[in-house]
Coordinates of C-alpha atoms in Angstrom, one line a residue:
Chain R
M1 CA -93.9 -42.2 4.7
K2 CA -93.4 -40.1 1.6
T3 CA -92.6 -36.4 2.2
K4 CA -94.7 -34.1 0.2
W5 CA -92.7 -31.7 -1.9
K6 CA -93.3 -28.2 -0.7
P7 CA -91.6 -25.0 -1.9
R8 CA -89.1 -25.2 0.9
H9 CA -87.9 -28.6 -0.3
I10 CA -87.5 -27.2 -3.8
E11 CA -85.5 -24.3 -2.3
E12 CA -83.4 -26.8 -0.4
T13 CA -82.6 -28.8 -3.5
I14 CA -81.7 -25.7 -5.6
M15 CA -79.4 -24.3 -2.9
K16 CA -77.7 -27.6 -2.4
I17 CA -77.1 -27.9 -6.1
L18 CA -75.7 -24.4 -6.1
M19 CA -73.4 -25.2 -3.2
I20 CA -72.0 -28.3 -4.8
F21 CA -71.6 -26.4 -8.0
S22 CA -69.5 -23.7 -6.2
F23 CA -67.5 -26.3 -4.4
S24 CA -66.6 -28.0 -7.7
L25 CA -65.9 -24.7 -9.3
I26 CA -63.2 -24.0 -6.8
I27 CA -61.7 -27.5 -7.1
G28 CA -62.0 -27.1 -10.9
S29 CA -60.2 -23.8 -11.0
L30 CA -57.2 -25.3 -9.1
G31 CA -57.1 -28.2 -11.5
W32 CA -57.5 -25.8 -14.4
I33 CA -54.6 -23.6 -13.3
L34 CA -52.3 -26.6 -12.7
F35 CA -53.4 -28.2 -16.0
T36 CA -52.8 -25.1 -18.0
I37 CA -49.3 -24.5 -16.6
L38 CA -48.4 -28.2 -17.1
I39 CA -49.7 -28.4 -20.7
K40 CA -48.0 -25.1 -21.7
G41 CA -44.8 -25.6 -19.7
L42 CA -44.0 -29.2 -20.3
P43 CA -43.1 -29.0 -24.0
S44 CA -40.4 -26.3 -23.5
L45 CA -39.0 -27.8 -20.3
S46 CA -35.6 -29.2 -21.0
W47 CA -32.5 -30.2 -19.0
A48 CA -30.7 -27.2 -20.4
M49 CA -33.2 -24.9 -18.8
L50 CA -32.5 -26.3 -15.4
T51 CA -28.8 -26.5 -15.6
Q52 CA -27.6 -23.5 -17.7
T53 CA -27.5 -19.8 -17.1
P54 CA -28.7 -17.6 -20.0
K55 CA -26.2 -17.4 -22.9
G56 CA -25.9 -14.4 -25.2
G57 CA -29.1 -13.8 -27.1
Y58 CA -31.2 -16.0 -24.7
Y59 CA -33.9 -13.4 -24.7
L60 CA -34.1 -13.6 -28.5
G61 CA -34.7 -17.3 -28.4
K62 CA -31.1 -18.6 -28.3
E63 CA -29.5 -21.1 -26.0
G64 CA -29.4 -21.2 -22.2
G65 CA -31.5 -21.8 -19.2
I66 CA -32.7 -20.2 -16.1
L67 CA -30.4 -21.7 -13.5
N68 CA -29.6 -18.2 -12.4
A69 CA -33.2 -17.6 -11.5
I70 CA -33.7 -21.0 -9.8
V71 CA -30.5 -20.6 -7.7
G72 CA -31.3 -16.9 -7.1
S73 CA -34.8 -17.6 -5.8
L74 CA -33.4 -20.3 -3.5
Y75 CA -30.7 -17.9 -2.2
L76 CA -33.2 -15.1 -1.6
A77 CA -35.9 -17.3 0.0
A78 CA -33.4 -19.2 2.2
G79 CA -31.7 -16.0 3.3
G80 CA -34.9 -14.3 4.0
T81 CA -36.3 -17.3 5.9
I82 CA -33.2 -17.6 8.1
L83 CA -33.4 -13.9 9.0
A84 CA -37.1 -14.1 9.6
V85 CA -36.7 -17.2 11.9
L86 CA -34.3 -15.4 14.1
I87 CA -36.9 -12.8 15.1
A88 CA -40.1 -14.8 14.4
F89 CA -39.4 -17.7 16.8
P90 CA -38.5 -15.5 19.9
T91 CA -41.5 -13.3 19.2
A92 CA -43.9 -16.2 18.9
L93 CA -42.4 -17.9 22.0
F94 CA -42.7 -14.8 24.0
L95 CA -46.3 -14.2 22.9
S96 CA -47.6 -17.6 23.6
V97 CA -45.5 -18.7 26.6
Y98 CA -44.8 -15.5 28.5
V99 CA -47.6 -13.1 27.9
N100 CA -50.3 -15.1 26.3
K101 CA -53.7 -13.3 26.7
K102 CA -52.1 -10.2 28.4
R103 CA -52.5 -6.7 27.0
W104 CA -49.0 -6.7 25.5
A105 CA -49.8 -9.9 23.5
V106 CA -53.0 -8.4 22.2
I107 CA -51.1 -5.3 20.9
V108 CA -48.3 -7.3 19.4
R109 CA -50.7 -9.7 17.7
L110 CA -52.7 -6.8 16.3
S111 CA -49.5 -5.3 14.8
L112 CA -48.6 -8.7 13.4
D113 CA -52.0 -8.9 11.7
I114 CA -51.4 -5.4 10.3
L115 CA -48.0 -6.4 9.0
W116 CA -49.5 -9.6 7.5
G117 CA -52.0 -7.5 5.6
I118 CA -49.5 -5.1 4.0
P119 CA -49.1 -6.2 0.4
S120 CA -45.8 -7.3 -1.0
I121 CA -45.5 -4.3 -3.3
V122 CA -45.5 -2.0 -0.3
Y123 CA -42.8 -4.2 1.3
G124 CA -40.9 -3.8 -1.9
A125 CA -41.2 0.0 -1.8
F126 CA -40.2 0.0 1.9
G127 CA -37.2 -2.3 1.2
F128 CA -36.2 0.0 -1.6
L129 CA -36.3 3.0 0.7
L130 CA -34.3 1.1 3.4
M131 CA -31.7 0.3 0.8
L132 CA -31.5 3.9 -0.3
A133 CA -31.0 4.9 3.3
M134 CA -28.2 2.4 3.8
G135 CA -26.6 3.2 0.5
L136 CA -27.2 -0.3 -1.0
R137 CA -28.0 -1.1 -4.6
A138 CA -30.4 -3.7 -5.9
S139 CA -28.6 -6.8 -4.5
L140 CA -29.0 -10.2 -2.9
L141 CA -28.7 -8.6 0.5
G142 CA -31.5 -6.1 -0.3
G143 CA -33.8 -8.8 -1.5
I144 CA -33.1 -11.0 1.5
I145 CA -33.9 -8.2 3.9
T146 CA -37.1 -7.3 2.1
L147 CA -38.2 -10.9 2.0
A148 CA -37.4 -11.3 5.7
F149 CA -39.8 -8.4 6.4
L150 CA -42.4 -10.1 4.2
E151 CA -42.0 -13.5 5.8
F152 CA -41.8 -12.4 9.4
P153 CA -45.5 -11.9 10.1
I154 CA -46.5 -15.0 8.2
M155 CA -44.1 -17.1 10.1
T156 CA -44.8 -15.6 13.5
R157 CA -48.5 -15.9 13.3
A158 CA -48.2 -19.6 12.2
M159 CA -45.7 -20.4 15.0
D160 CA -47.8 -18.5 17.6
E161 CA -50.9 -20.5 16.6
I162 CA -49.0 -23.8 16.9
I163 CA -47.4 -23.1 20.3
Q164 CA -50.8 -22.1 21.7
R165 CA -52.2 -25.4 20.6
I166 CA -50.0 -27.5 23.0
P167 CA -51.8 -29.0 26.0
P168 CA -51.8 -26.5 28.8
D169 CA -50.9 -29.2 31.3
L170 CA -47.5 -29.6 29.8
P171 CA -45.9 -26.3 30.8
L172 CA -47.8 -26.4 34.1
A173 CA -46.2 -29.8 34.9
A174 CA -42.8 -28.2 34.1
Y175 CA -43.5 -25.2 36.3
A176 CA -44.6 -27.5 39.1
L177 CA -41.2 -29.2 39.0
G178 CA -39.6 -25.8 39.6
S179 CA -38.4 -25.0 36.2
T180 CA -38.3 -21.3 35.1
H181 CA -40.2 -19.9 32.2
F182 CA -37.1 -20.0 30.0
E183 CA -36.3 -23.7 30.9
T184 CA -39.8 -24.7 30.2
A185 CA -39.9 -22.8 26.9
L186 CA -36.6 -24.3 25.8
H187 CA -36.8 -27.9 26.9
V188 CA -40.5 -28.6 27.0
I189 CA -42.4 -26.4 24.7
T190 CA -39.8 -26.0 21.9
R191 CA -39.3 -29.8 21.7
Q192 CA -43.0 -30.4 21.6
V193 CA -43.6 -28.0 18.7
I194 CA -40.6 -28.6 16.4
P195 CA -42.7 -30.3 13.6
G196 CA -45.1 -27.4 13.7
L197 CA -42.3 -24.8 13.7
L198 CA -40.9 -26.5 10.6
T199 CA -44.2 -26.2 8.8
A200 CA -44.4 -22.6 9.7
V201 CA -40.9 -22.0 8.3
L202 CA -41.7 -23.9 5.1
L203 CA -45.0 -21.9 4.7
A204 CA -43.0 -18.6 4.8
F205 CA -40.3 -20.1 2.6
G206 CA -42.8 -21.0 0.0
R207 CA -44.4 -17.6 0.1
A208 CA -40.9 -16.0 -0.4
I209 CA -40.0 -18.1 -3.4
G210 CA -43.2 -17.1 -5.2
D211 CA -43.2 -13.4 -4.4
A212 CA -42.3 -11.1 -7.2
A213 CA -43.4 -7.7 -6.3
S214 CA -41.1 -7.3 -3.3
V215 CA -37.9 -8.4 -5.1
L216 CA -38.7 -6.4 -8.2
F217 CA -37.3 -3.3 -6.5
T218 CA -34.7 -4.7 -4.2
A219 CA -33.0 -7.7 -5.8
G220 CA -32.6 -6.5 -9.4
Y221 CA -32.1 -9.1 -12.2
T222 CA -29.0 -10.6 -13.7
D223 CA -27.9 -13.4 -15.9
H224 CA -25.2 -14.6 -13.5
I225 CA -25.4 -16.5 -10.3
P226 CA -24.3 -14.1 -7.6
T227 CA -21.1 -14.8 -5.7
S228 CA -21.5 -12.1 -3.0
L229 CA -24.3 -10.5 -1.1
S230 CA -23.8 -7.1 -2.8
Q231 CA -24.5 -8.4 -6.3
P232 CA -27.9 -8.3 -8.0
V233 CA -29.7 -11.6 -8.2
A234 CA -32.3 -13.1 -10.5
S235 CA -35.5 -14.8 -9.2
L236 CA -37.9 -17.2 -10.7
P237 CA -41.1 -15.1 -10.6
L238 CA -39.3 -12.2 -12.3
A239 CA -37.8 -14.7 -14.9
V240 CA -41.4 -15.7 -15.8
F241 CA -42.5 -12.1 -16.0
F242 CA -39.6 -10.8 -18.1
Q243 CA -39.6 -13.7 -20.5
L244 CA -43.3 -13.4 -21.0
A245 CA -42.9 -9.7 -21.8
T246 CA -40.6 -10.4 -24.8
P247 CA -42.3 -10.6 -28.2
Y248 CA -40.6 -13.9 -29.2
P249 CA -42.8 -17.1 -29.0
E250 CA -39.8 -19.3 -28.1
V251 CA -38.9 -17.1 -25.1
Q252 CA -42.6 -16.9 -24.1
N253 CA -42.7 -20.7 -24.1
R254 CA -39.7 -20.8 -21.8
A255 CA -41.7 -18.4 -19.6
Y256 CA -44.4 -21.1 -19.3
A257 CA -41.7 -23.7 -18.5
S258 CA -40.3 -21.4 -15.9
A259 CA -43.7 -20.9 -14.4
L260 CA -44.0 -24.7 -14.3
I261 CA -40.7 -25.0 -12.5
L262 CA -41.8 -22.3 -10.0
T263 CA -45.1 -24.1 -9.4
I264 CA -43.5 -27.4 -8.9
L265 CA -41.1 -25.8 -6.4
V266 CA -43.8 -24.1 -4.4
L267 CA -46.2 -27.0 -4.4
G268 CA -43.2 -29.3 -3.4
V269 CA -42.6 -27.1 -0.4
S270 CA -46.3 -27.1 0.5
I271 CA -46.5 -30.9 0.2
L272 CA -43.3 -31.3 2.2
S273 CA -44.7 -29.2 5.0
R274 CA -47.9 -31.2 5.0
W275 CA -45.8 -34.4 5.1
I276 CA -43.8 -33.1 8.0
S277 CA -46.8 -32.1 10.1
Y278 CA -48.4 -35.5 9.4
H279 CA -45.4 -37.7 10.1
L280 CA -43.5 -35.9 12.8
D281 CA -46.6 -35.0 14.9
R282 CA -46.7 -38.5 16.3
Y283 CA -43.5 -37.8 18.4
S284 CA -45.4 -35.0 20.2
I285 CA -47.2 -35.5 23.5
R286 CA -51.0 -35.1 23.2
Chain E
M1 CA -36.1 -42.5 62.1
S2 CA -32.5 -42.0 61.2
K3 CA -33.3 -42.5 57.6
V4 CA -35.9 -39.7 57.6
L5 CA -33.3 -37.5 59.2
T6 CA -30.7 -38.2 56.6
N7 CA -33.3 -37.5 54.0
N8 CA -34.1 -34.2 55.6
Q9 CA -30.5 -33.4 55.8
T10 CA -29.9 -34.2 52.2
I11 CA -32.8 -32.1 51.1
S12 CA -31.6 -29.1 53.1
N13 CA -28.1 -29.6 51.9
V14 CA -29.1 -29.7 48.3
H15 CA -31.2 -26.7 48.9
R16 CA -28.3 -24.8 50.5
N17 CA -25.8 -25.9 47.9
N18 CA -28.1 -25.0 45.1
Q19 CA -28.9 -21.5 46.3
P20 CA -26.4 -19.9 43.9
I21 CA -27.6 -22.1 41.0
T22 CA -31.2 -21.1 41.6
Q23 CA -30.3 -17.5 41.7
K24 CA -28.4 -18.0 38.4
R25 CA -31.3 -19.7 36.9
N26 CA -33.6 -16.9 37.9
R27 CA -31.2 -14.3 36.7
L28 CA -31.0 -16.1 33.3
D29 CA -34.7 -16.3 33.2
K30 CA -35.0 -12.6 33.8
I31 CA -32.5 -11.7 31.1
V32 CA -34.2 -13.9 28.6
H33 CA -37.6 -12.5 29.5
N34 CA -36.3 -8.9 29.0
S35 CA -34.6 -9.7 25.7
L36 CA -37.7 -11.5 24.4
L37 CA -39.8 -8.6 25.4
A38 CA -37.5 -6.3 23.4
I39 CA -37.7 -8.6 20.4
S40 CA -41.5 -8.9 20.6
S41 CA -41.8 -5.1 20.3
L42 CA -40.3 -5.4 16.8
P43 CA -43.6 -6.0 15.0
I44 CA -44.9 -2.7 16.3
L45 CA -41.7 -1.0 15.4
F46 CA -41.8 -2.5 11.9
A47 CA -45.4 -1.4 11.3
L48 CA -44.5 2.2 12.4
A49 CA -41.2 2.2 10.4
I50 CA -43.0 1.2 7.2
F51 CA -45.6 3.9 7.6
L52 CA -43.1 6.6 8.5
A53 CA -40.6 5.7 5.8
L54 CA -43.4 6.0 3.2
W55 CA -44.7 9.2 4.8
F56 CA -41.3 10.9 4.8
R57 CA -40.7 9.9 1.2
A58 CA -44.2 11.1 0.2
Y59 CA -43.8 14.3 2.1
P60 CA -42.1 16.5 -0.6
I61 CA -45.0 16.1 -3.1
L62 CA -47.6 16.6 -0.3
Q63 CA -46.1 20.0 0.2
V64 CA -46.5 21.0 -3.4
H65 CA -50.0 19.5 -4.0
S66 CA -52.6 19.0 -1.3
F67 CA -53.7 15.4 -0.6
I68 CA -57.2 16.1 -1.9
E69 CA -55.7 17.5 -5.1
L70 CA -53.6 14.4 -5.6
I71 CA -56.3 11.8 -5.1
S72 CA -58.9 13.7 -7.2
G73 CA -56.5 14.7 -10.0
T74 CA -57.2 12.8 -13.3
V75 CA -54.1 13.7 -15.3
W76 CA -50.9 11.6 -14.9
K77 CA -48.0 13.3 -16.7
P78 CA -44.9 12.9 -14.5
L79 CA -42.7 14.8 -17.0
K80 CA -45.0 17.9 -16.6
G81 CA -45.2 17.4 -12.8
L82 CA -48.9 16.3 -12.9
F83 CA -49.7 13.5 -10.6
G84 CA -53.4 12.7 -10.5
F85 CA -54.1 9.4 -8.7
Y86 CA -57.8 9.3 -9.4
P87 CA -57.6 6.9 -12.4
F88 CA -55.5 4.5 -10.4
I89 CA -57.6 4.6 -7.3
V90 CA -60.7 4.1 -9.4
G91 CA -59.0 1.3 -11.3
T92 CA -58.0 -0.5 -8.1
G93 CA -61.6 -0.1 -6.9
W94 CA -63.1 -1.6 -10.0
V95 CA -60.9 -4.6 -10.2
T96 CA -61.4 -5.3 -6.5
L97 CA -65.2 -4.8 -6.7
V98 CA -65.5 -7.2 -9.7
A99 CA -63.4 -9.8 -7.9
I100 CA -65.5 -9.5 -4.7
I101 CA -68.8 -9.7 -6.6
I102 CA -67.6 -12.9 -8.4
A103 CA -65.9 -14.5 -5.4
V104 CA -68.3 -13.8 -2.5
P105 CA -71.3 -15.9 -3.6
I106 CA -69.1 -18.8 -4.6
C107 CA -67.1 -18.6 -1.4
I108 CA -70.0 -18.4 0.9
L109 CA -71.9 -21.2 -0.8
T110 CA -68.8 -23.4 -0.7
T111 CA -68.2 -22.6 3.0
L112 CA -71.8 -23.3 3.9
Y113 CA -71.6 -26.6 2.0
L114 CA -68.4 -27.6 3.8
S115 CA -69.6 -26.7 7.2
E116 CA -73.3 -27.6 7.1
Y117 CA -73.6 -30.5 4.6
A118 CA -70.4 -32.1 3.6
G119 CA -69.0 -35.2 5.1
V120 CA -65.5 -35.6 6.5
W121 CA -64.1 -36.5 3.1
A122 CA -64.9 -33.0 1.7
Q123 CA -63.5 -31.3 4.7
R124 CA -60.3 -33.3 4.4
L125 CA -60.1 -32.7 0.7
V126 CA -60.7 -28.9 0.9
K127 CA -57.8 -28.1 3.3
P128 CA -55.0 -29.1 0.9
I129 CA -56.9 -27.5 -2.0
L130 CA -57.1 -24.2 -0.2
D131 CA -53.5 -24.5 0.9
L132 CA -52.4 -25.1 -2.7
L133 CA -54.5 -22.2 -4.0
A134 CA -53.0 -19.9 -1.5
A135 CA -49.5 -21.2 -2.2
I136 CA -49.5 -20.8 -6.0
P137 CA -47.4 -17.7 -6.8
S138 CA -49.1 -14.6 -8.1
V139 CA -47.0 -14.7 -11.3
V140 CA -48.3 -18.2 -12.0
Y141 CA -51.9 -16.8 -11.6
G142 CA -50.9 -14.1 -14.0
V143 CA -49.7 -16.7 -16.6
W144 CA -52.9 -18.6 -16.2
G145 CA -54.8 -15.3 -16.7
I146 CA -53.0 -14.5 -19.9
L147 CA -53.4 -18.1 -21.3
V148 CA -56.9 -18.8 -20.2
I149 CA -58.9 -15.8 -18.8
V150 CA -57.9 -13.1 -21.3
P151 CA -58.8 -15.1 -24.4
M152 CA -62.0 -16.3 -22.6
V153 CA -63.0 -12.7 -21.9
K154 CA -62.1 -11.7 -25.5
N155 CA -63.8 -14.6 -27.3
Y156 CA -66.8 -15.4 -25.1
A157 CA -67.6 -12.7 -22.5
V158 CA -67.4 -9.7 -24.8
P159 CA -69.8 -11.1 -27.5
L160 CA -72.1 -12.5 -24.8
F161 CA -72.5 -9.1 -23.1
Q162 CA -72.5 -7.1 -26.3
P163 CA -76.4 -6.8 -26.4
L164 CA -76.5 -5.6 -22.8
G165 CA -73.9 -2.9 -23.5
N166 CA -76.5 -0.6 -25.1
V167 CA -78.7 -0.7 -22.0
F168 CA -76.1 -0.9 -19.3
P169 CA -73.0 1.1 -20.1
I170 CA -70.9 -1.1 -17.7
F171 CA -71.0 -3.9 -20.2
M172 CA -70.1 -1.7 -23.1
S173 CA -67.1 -3.0 -24.9
K174 CA -64.7 -0.8 -26.8
N175 CA -61.6 -2.8 -25.9
P176 CA -60.9 -5.7 -28.3
T177 CA -57.9 -7.2 -26.5
G178 CA -59.5 -9.0 -23.6
Y179 CA -56.9 -7.4 -21.2
S180 CA -59.6 -5.8 -19.0
I181 CA -61.0 -5.2 -15.6
L182 CA -63.1 -8.4 -15.9
A183 CA -60.0 -10.5 -16.6
G184 CA -58.2 -8.9 -13.6
G185 CA -61.3 -9.4 -11.4
L186 CA -61.7 -13.1 -12.5
V187 CA -58.0 -13.9 -11.7
L188 CA -58.3 -12.0 -8.4
A189 CA -61.5 -13.8 -7.5
V190 CA -59.7 -17.2 -7.6
M191 CA -56.8 -15.8 -5.7
I192 CA -58.8 -14.5 -2.7
T193 CA -61.0 -17.6 -2.5
P194 CA -58.8 -19.5 0.0
F195 CA -58.6 -16.5 2.4
I196 CA -62.3 -15.9 2.5
I197 CA -63.3 -19.6 2.7
S198 CA -60.8 -20.5 5.5
I199 CA -61.9 -17.6 7.7
A200 CA -65.6 -17.9 7.0
Y201 CA -65.4 -21.6 7.8
E202 CA -63.8 -20.9 11.1
V203 CA -66.6 -18.4 11.8
L204 CA -69.3 -20.9 11.0
Q205 CA -67.6 -23.4 13.3
T206 CA -68.2 -21.1 16.2
V207 CA -72.0 -21.2 15.7
P208 CA -73.2 -23.5 18.6
A209 CA -74.5 -26.9 17.4
G210 CA -77.4 -26.5 19.7
L211 CA -78.8 -23.7 17.7
R212 CA -78.9 -25.8 14.6
Q213 CA -80.3 -28.8 16.4
A214 CA -83.1 -26.7 17.9
S215 CA -84.0 -25.4 14.5
L216 CA -83.8 -28.8 12.8
A217 CA -85.9 -30.3 15.6
L218 CA -88.7 -27.9 14.6
G219 CA -88.8 -29.7 11.2
T220 CA -87.0 -27.1 9.1
T221 CA -84.9 -28.1 6.1
R222 CA -81.2 -27.6 6.4
W223 CA -81.3 -24.6 4.1
Q224 CA -84.0 -23.0 6.3
T225 CA -81.8 -23.5 9.3
I226 CA -78.9 -21.9 7.4
K227 CA -81.1 -19.0 6.3
Y228 CA -82.9 -18.3 9.6
V229 CA -80.4 -19.4 12.2
V230 CA -76.8 -20.0 11.0
L231 CA -76.4 -17.0 8.7
P232 CA -78.0 -14.3 11.0
V233 CA -75.7 -15.5 13.9
S234 CA -72.5 -15.5 11.8
S235 CA -73.2 -12.7 9.4
G236 CA -70.7 -10.3 11.1
G237 CA -67.9 -12.8 10.9
I238 CA -68.6 -13.7 7.3
F239 CA -68.7 -10.0 6.4
A240 CA -65.3 -9.6 8.1
S241 CA -63.9 -12.5 6.1
V242 CA -65.1 -10.8 2.9
V243 CA -63.5 -7.5 4.0
L244 CA -60.3 -9.3 4.7
G245 CA -60.5 -10.9 1.2
C246 CA -61.1 -7.4 -0.1
S247 CA -57.9 -6.1 1.5
R248 CA -55.9 -8.9 0.0
A249 CA -57.3 -8.1 -3.4
L250 CA -56.5 -4.4 -3.2
G251 CA -52.8 -5.1 -2.7
E252 CA -52.4 -7.9 -5.2
T253 CA -49.8 -6.8 -7.8
M254 CA -48.3 -9.1 -10.3
A255 CA -51.3 -11.2 -11.4
V256 CA -53.5 -8.2 -11.9
L257 CA -50.7 -6.2 -13.6
M258 CA -50.3 -9.0 -16.2
V259 CA -54.0 -9.1 -17.3
V260 CA -55.6 -5.8 -16.6
G261 CA -54.2 -3.8 -19.6
N262 CA -52.5 -1.0 -17.7
M263 CA -53.9 2.1 -19.5
V264 CA -54.1 5.4 -17.6
Q265 CA -57.8 6.1 -18.0
I266 CA -61.0 6.2 -15.9
P267 CA -62.7 3.0 -16.8
H268 CA -66.5 3.0 -17.5
S269 CA -67.1 -0.6 -18.3
I270 CA -65.8 -4.0 -17.1
F271 CA -64.3 -4.6 -20.5
D272 CA -62.2 -1.4 -20.3
S273 CA -58.6 -1.8 -19.3
A274 CA -57.5 -0.1 -16.0
Y275 CA -54.3 0.7 -14.2
P276 CA -54.5 -0.3 -10.5
L277 CA -52.2 1.4 -7.9
P278 CA -49.9 -1.6 -7.3
A279 CA -49.4 -2.0 -11.0
L280 CA -48.4 1.7 -11.2
I281 CA -45.8 1.3 -8.5
A282 CA -44.4 -2.0 -10.0
N283 CA -44.2 -0.7 -13.5
N284 CA -42.5 2.6 -12.9
Y285 CA -39.9 1.8 -10.2
G286 CA -37.2 1.8 -12.9
E287 CA -37.4 5.4 -13.9
M288 CA -38.6 6.9 -10.6
M289 CA -35.3 8.3 -9.6
S290 CA -34.8 10.1 -12.9
I291 CA -37.8 12.4 -13.0
P292 CA -38.2 15.0 -10.2
M293 CA -40.9 14.2 -7.7
Y294 CA -41.7 10.9 -9.4
D295 CA -40.3 8.8 -6.5
S296 CA -42.3 10.9 -4.1
A297 CA -45.4 10.5 -6.1
L298 CA -45.0 6.7 -6.3
M299 CA -44.4 6.5 -2.6
T300 CA -47.6 8.5 -2.1
G301 CA -49.3 5.9 -4.2
A302 CA -47.9 3.1 -1.9
L303 CA -49.0 5.1 1.1
I304 CA -52.6 5.5 -0.3
L305 CA -52.7 1.8 -1.0
M306 CA -51.4 0.9 2.4
V307 CA -53.8 3.2 4.2
M308 CA -56.8 1.8 2.2
I309 CA -55.7 -1.8 3.1
L310 CA -55.0 -1.0 6.7
I311 CA -58.4 0.4 7.3
L312 CA -60.1 -2.7 5.9
N313 CA -57.7 -5.0 7.5
I314 CA -57.9 -3.5 11.0
F315 CA -61.7 -3.4 10.8
S316 CA -62.0 -7.1 9.9
V317 CA -59.3 -8.2 12.3
L318 CA -61.1 -6.5 15.2
I319 CA -64.4 -8.1 14.3
L320 CA -62.8 -11.5 13.9
R321 CA -60.9 -11.3 17.1
H322 CA -64.1 -10.7 18.9
I323 CA -65.8 -13.7 17.3
L324 CA -63.0 -16.3 17.0
I325 CA -60.8 -15.6 20.0
E326 CA -63.1 -14.3 22.7
P327 CA -66.4 -16.2 22.1
H328 CA -69.1 -15.2 24.5

């Protein structure tokens, strides 16, 4: 039987075409961004860029690299992530194991949502005020503390979601055997969710590496690799930003290469976390 | 008989012997419980601390100028002590609005496609794509904006809309550089896409399948089902996802800063350059300690930004909580 084409079928076809068009537009823009960064960044990417710190006159187009920014970003993000894990994991554990669905959990989750919504520039301003109050200057420590604030809600929300997803029978079985909340949380739940926790940590780590607005105030910028927590530190996003702001085409080309390095780093972290959740999940009980 | 007795004895012995251990375990559990309770109050404290810190820092300028005066003032001359936030607030609003207008139809159509039409392959494909879009750093979006979007606006969009400019002033173009609200809005539109889609998708998944089946069984096309059943049921949640995307767009700093032109003026057209609030804060942190009241003014800017975002954020979070976590 052949369907007769009525206005509603035409409308259906038009909408479907529009939908597929929008969907491909989004895939296309991701491809476009990656393609642009790759094409512009690859020609200026060199071994020297990855292994040297800026030499004199680097920002005029002379020799050197951005090792200071690569190492600086890793220091900042790693420090911030470690600090954030220290409070994010206990908070998530308490929310989902101890007080799940009670009023306290609702309040804390709401404030986590609020913290999550605060933009990184406000975290930067807050970190700056915090450092003024503590008498710190723009330094590695300041950047780490600010990034920890930024990462904390991202990580906690992800961990909370993951812990809530475990089968409810699992903790119940542990309680039935007479174990306390703490023993259940430590020996049963934590073990079960370790792959998920790692992905949450990597998610926050990736966000921290790419964030510029918060470290702009708090970490400063320097051509050296810092040797102590009180020294200022360079970061990749700011390296991109500052190099792009110079009027010299050679330096701007290096900014594109730095953007490529940053993108590879961030996408690498994202893919690693995907891999972890895919491959380690099979050790969990379902 | 004797075996049972020994068993009983063993159990009671174990029980008696372990009494102190059980107490110890319970005490440990209590200690851990209390310390975890203390740690879990940190998010609330952090949120309060951020607000209060900004408030105290902004307080000096709020004593000299009233709040209304600050947000309606149009002149920004820090050296003369004139701090009018109006151009920045309007600039933020324009860029966000343009981004939302561009992003919303595309996001909603894509979400509908994924949830109502697409097969498993598209749903599997889209999750990593959204993750990657969300993971790309803001500075990289900015570089892409400078390399692609700004020239595109300059070379194609401006000539294309030129004829319309005489009729509709918002398409009037007096700015030949391409660093404009439209460029900022386009970059932002791509950046907020993953947030809107992933939440709107979750919202659509909560629409009961029975509703769709009932509608389809009456012989409607899929689009009619979407138009008359799915969208009316889920409109609140989709609206909330857009509001959440809006709050993300308001606070976005680096990418917008790099393409929007940063001129202190009240924009009248999408091809004018603007100076959003986050860009103001990021660009001037360097000299803010050297001019009197400047730091206070910038922190007021941060406070205004944060309050605008918080209102949108709390609004959408409350709606979404109602839909996603406590389904009826």
